[in-house]
């Protein structure tokens, strides 16, 4: 690529690909697990995915240090793991089939009626929460303001992802043992603390501690939210449910960073991150009032057929 429109097109295609990939991938993870170990399954996936990202960053850093003009070579080399992943998916992964039932073509509105109250409340809570879930960019800018030197900013990002990878599988175990709804609730509470800490604390040491907590939050939220949505959705509609989940988070991301940026620019970082914290509190209350007291009845959505 030698012009910004081509780069924009490639970046757009990358995001479209991620959108197409996410729901089917999570649906496969859910299909190969049951309610008793689904948290572990999603935790293992997030651990491996994030570990790969961390390893990729390290390999890229080595290549950039050794090569004179490494960018083109790095992008070409990145095709190799992608091709290997496609090969494994096509040759070794077989989709688990549910018991065959008579299905009629129905509209999206009719499909939504099949989801129960718990699913709709869970999605509403996640969307409200995601409207305040700021991007990495804001946290990294804030870290520099707090006193982290510029050359250490990439290390802060790497450190956060290492914590994320380490915490993902234990988060899945906790979700299975304590309940996905309770662990998801704890991630909302943790994010509330992180938001206000980013807004009002100062000092480089505080920034490193907050990023460690942020890595834990990412692990707990990503694992418990997907496992919980998969649990409360009907087995034959899990792909649709996870598609709604990813679409909701994606659309909520548009106002999230925009509003935080406007508030930060106009009133300071405390107000910007405070906005995120307040939305997290609203989502926490919604999840607490409508889900925690309802108990965990997710087993009733497990398929009766065997793959």
PDB file of C-alpha atoms in Angstrom, residues 129-236:
ATOM      1  CA  UNK A 129     -21.664  -0.759  30.036  1.00  0.00           C
ATOM      2  CA  UNK A 130     -19.980  -0.699  26.610  1.00  0.00           C
ATOM      3  CA  UNK A 131     -21.200   2.863  26.008  1.00  0.00           C
ATOM      4  CA  UNK A 132     -18.679   3.869  28.661  1.00  0.00           C
ATOM      5  CA  UNK A 133     -15.993   1.290  27.897  1.00  0.00           C
ATOM      6  CA  UNK A 134     -13.190   3.494  26.561  1.00  0.00           C
ATOM      7  CA  UNK A 135     -10.578   2.352  24.060  1.00  0.00           C
ATOM      8  CA  UNK A 136      -6.940   1.570  24.837  1.00  0.00           C
ATOM      9  CA  UNK A 137      -5.903   4.880  23.268  1.00  0.00           C
ATOM     10  CA  UNK A 138      -7.448   6.975  26.047  1.00  0.00           C
ATOM     11  CA  UNK A 139      -5.897   4.878  28.791  1.00  0.00           C
ATOM     12  CA  UNK A 140      -2.458   5.146  27.180  1.00  0.00           C
ATOM     13  CA  UNK A 141      -2.776   8.927  26.783  1.00  0.00           C
ATOM     14  CA  UNK A 142      -3.836   9.166  30.408  1.00  0.00           C
ATOM     15  CA  UNK A 143      -0.879   7.000  31.480  1.00  0.00           C
ATOM     16  CA  UNK A 144       1.482   9.496  29.877  1.00  0.00           C
ATOM     17  CA  UNK A 145      -0.297  12.347  31.676  1.00  0.00           C
ATOM     18  CA  UNK A 146       0.095  10.464  34.955  1.00  0.00           C
ATOM     19  CA  UNK A 147       3.864  10.357  34.529  1.00  0.00           C
ATOM     20  CA  UNK A 148       4.729   7.276  32.472  1.00  0.00           C
ATOM     21  CA  UNK A 149       7.516   8.299  30.085  1.00  0.00           C
ATOM     22  CA  UNK A 150       6.734   8.107  26.376  1.00  0.00           C
ATOM     23  CA  UNK A 151       9.192   5.300  25.615  1.00  0.00           C
ATOM     24  CA  UNK A 152       7.536   3.141  28.311  1.00  0.00           C
ATOM     25  CA  UNK A 153       3.996   3.492  26.913  1.00  0.00           C
ATOM     26  CA  UNK A 154       4.337   0.409  24.629  1.00  0.00           C
ATOM     27  CA  UNK A 155       5.614  -1.536  27.652  1.00  0.00           C
ATOM     28  CA  UNK A 156       2.535  -0.513  29.641  1.00  0.00           C
ATOM     29  CA  UNK A 157       0.339  -1.815  26.813  1.00  0.00           C
ATOM     30  CA  UNK A 158       2.320  -5.060  26.653  1.00  0.00           C
ATOM     31  CA  UNK A 159       2.183  -5.443  30.448  1.00  0.00           C
ATOM     32  CA  UNK A 160      -1.599  -5.054  30.420  1.00  0.00           C
ATOM     33  CA  UNK A 161      -1.976  -7.769  27.780  1.00  0.00           C
ATOM     34  CA  UNK A 162       0.324 -10.140  29.681  1.00  0.00           C
ATOM     35  CA  UNK A 163      -1.879  -9.726  32.764  1.00  0.00           C
ATOM     36  CA  UNK A 164      -4.912 -10.281  30.528  1.00  0.00           C
ATOM     37  CA  UNK A 165      -3.480 -13.553  29.202  1.00  0.00           C
ATOM     38  CA  UNK A 166      -2.529 -14.782  32.680  1.00  0.00           C
ATOM     39  CA  UNK A 167      -5.927 -13.944  34.210  1.00  0.00           C
ATOM     40  CA  UNK A 168      -8.176 -15.283  31.426  1.00  0.00           C
ATOM     41  CA  UNK A 169      -8.281 -18.981  32.337  1.00  0.00           C
ATOM     42  CA  UNK A 170      -8.628 -18.410  36.118  1.00  0.00           C
ATOM     43  CA  UNK A 171     -11.475 -16.014  35.287  1.00  0.00           C
ATOM     44  CA  UNK A 172     -13.174 -18.836  33.401  1.00  0.00           C
ATOM     45  CA  UNK A 173     -12.767 -21.192  36.358  1.00  0.00           C
ATOM     46  CA  UNK A 174     -14.307 -18.597  38.679  1.00  0.00           C
ATOM     47  CA  UNK A 175     -17.197 -18.068  36.253  1.00  0.00           C
ATOM     48  CA  UNK A 176     -17.968 -21.785  36.282  1.00  0.00           C
ATOM     49  CA  UNK A 177     -17.704 -22.095  40.059  1.00  0.00           C
ATOM     50  CA  UNK A 178     -19.340 -18.867  41.240  1.00  0.00           C
ATOM     51  CA  UNK A 179     -21.744 -18.207  38.360  1.00  0.00           C
ATOM     52  CA  UNK A 180     -21.205 -16.257  35.155  1.00  0.00           C
ATOM     53  CA  UNK A 181     -23.625 -13.504  36.187  1.00  0.00           C
ATOM     54  CA  UNK A 182     -21.811 -12.871  39.478  1.00  0.00           C
ATOM     55  CA  UNK A 183     -18.383 -12.809  37.836  1.00  0.00           C
ATOM     56  CA  UNK A 184     -19.684 -10.505  35.089  1.00  0.00           C
ATOM     57  CA  UNK A 185     -21.044  -8.233  37.810  1.00  0.00           C
ATOM     58  CA  UNK A 186     -17.614  -8.187  39.468  1.00  0.00           C
ATOM     59  CA  UNK A 187     -16.042  -7.082  36.166  1.00  0.00           C
ATOM     60  CA  UNK A 188     -18.430  -4.105  36.031  1.00  0.00           C
ATOM     61  CA  UNK A 189     -17.485  -3.150  39.586  1.00  0.00           C
ATOM     62  CA  UNK A 190     -13.772  -3.492  38.810  1.00  0.00           C
ATOM     63  CA  UNK A 191     -14.149  -1.300  35.718  1.00  0.00           C
ATOM     64  CA  UNK A 192     -15.914   1.346  37.819  1.00  0.00           C
ATOM     65  CA  UNK A 193     -12.908   1.454  40.155  1.00  0.00           C
ATOM     66  CA  UNK A 194     -10.505   1.590  37.194  1.00  0.00           C
ATOM     67  CA  UNK A 195     -12.418   4.451  35.550  1.00  0.00           C
ATOM     68  CA  UNK A 196     -12.381   6.672  38.618  1.00  0.00           C
ATOM     69  CA  UNK A 197      -8.743   5.733  39.309  1.00  0.00           C
ATOM     70  CA  UNK A 198      -7.770   6.805  35.786  1.00  0.00           C
ATOM     71  CA  UNK A 199      -9.707  10.020  36.275  1.00  0.00           C
ATOM     72  CA  UNK A 200      -8.370  11.153  39.624  1.00  0.00           C
ATOM     73  CA  UNK A 201      -5.109   9.380  40.557  1.00  0.00           C
ATOM     74  CA  UNK A 202      -1.665  10.642  39.570  1.00  0.00           C
ATOM     75  CA  UNK A 203       1.814   9.153  39.352  1.00  0.00           C
ATOM     76  CA  UNK A 204       3.545   6.591  37.166  1.00  0.00           C
ATOM     77  CA  UNK A 205       3.301   3.854  39.811  1.00  0.00           C
ATOM     78  CA  UNK A 206      -0.461   4.353  40.050  1.00  0.00           C
ATOM     79  CA  UNK A 207      -0.691   4.050  36.260  1.00  0.00           C
ATOM     80  CA  UNK A 208       1.101   0.691  36.272  1.00  0.00           C
ATOM     81  CA  UNK A 209      -1.170  -0.614  39.046  1.00  0.00           C
ATOM     82  CA  UNK A 210      -4.285   0.563  37.192  1.00  0.00           C
ATOM     83  CA  UNK A 211      -3.118  -1.136  34.000  1.00  0.00           C
ATOM     84  CA  UNK A 212      -2.602  -4.372  35.922  1.00  0.00           C
ATOM     85  CA  UNK A 213      -6.200  -4.113  37.142  1.00  0.00           C
ATOM     86  CA  UNK A 214      -7.289  -3.224  33.615  1.00  0.00           C
ATOM     87  CA  UNK A 215      -5.736  -6.435  32.317  1.00  0.00           C
ATOM     88  CA  UNK A 216      -7.635  -8.417  34.961  1.00  0.00           C
ATOM     89  CA  UNK A 217     -10.850  -6.604  34.020  1.00  0.00           C
ATOM     90  CA  UNK A 218     -10.438  -7.403  30.321  1.00  0.00           C
ATOM     91  CA  UNK A 219      -9.992 -11.086  31.121  1.00  0.00           C
ATOM     92  CA  UNK A 220     -12.938 -11.289  33.501  1.00  0.00           C
ATOM     93  CA  UNK A 221     -15.310  -9.282  31.299  1.00  0.00           C
ATOM     94  CA  UNK A 222     -14.473 -10.982  27.996  1.00  0.00           C
ATOM     95  CA  UNK A 223     -14.745 -14.470  29.468  1.00  0.00           C
ATOM     96  CA  UNK A 224     -17.777 -14.094  31.740  1.00  0.00           C
ATOM     97  CA  UNK A 225     -19.904 -11.992  29.370  1.00  0.00           C
ATOM     98  CA  UNK A 226     -19.583 -14.403  26.434  1.00  0.00           C
ATOM     99  CA  UNK A 227     -20.077 -17.477  28.610  1.00  0.00           C
ATOM    100  CA  UNK A 228     -23.109 -15.923  30.277  1.00  0.00           C
ATOM    101  CA  UNK A 229     -24.746 -14.904  26.991  1.00  0.00           C
ATOM    102  CA  UNK A 230     -24.137 -18.402  25.619  1.00  0.00           C
ATOM    103  CA  UNK A 231     -25.683 -19.933  28.748  1.00  0.00           C
ATOM    104  CA  UNK A 232     -28.921 -17.927  28.758  1.00  0.00           C
ATOM    105  CA  UNK A 233     -29.542 -18.209  24.992  1.00  0.00           C
ATOM    106  CA  UNK A 234     -31.444 -21.174  23.497  1.00  0.00           C
ATOM    107  CA  UNK A 235     -28.960 -23.736  22.184  1.00  0.00           C
ATOM    108  CA  UNK A 236     -30.185 -23.481  18.589  1.00  0.00           C
TER     109      UNK A 236
END
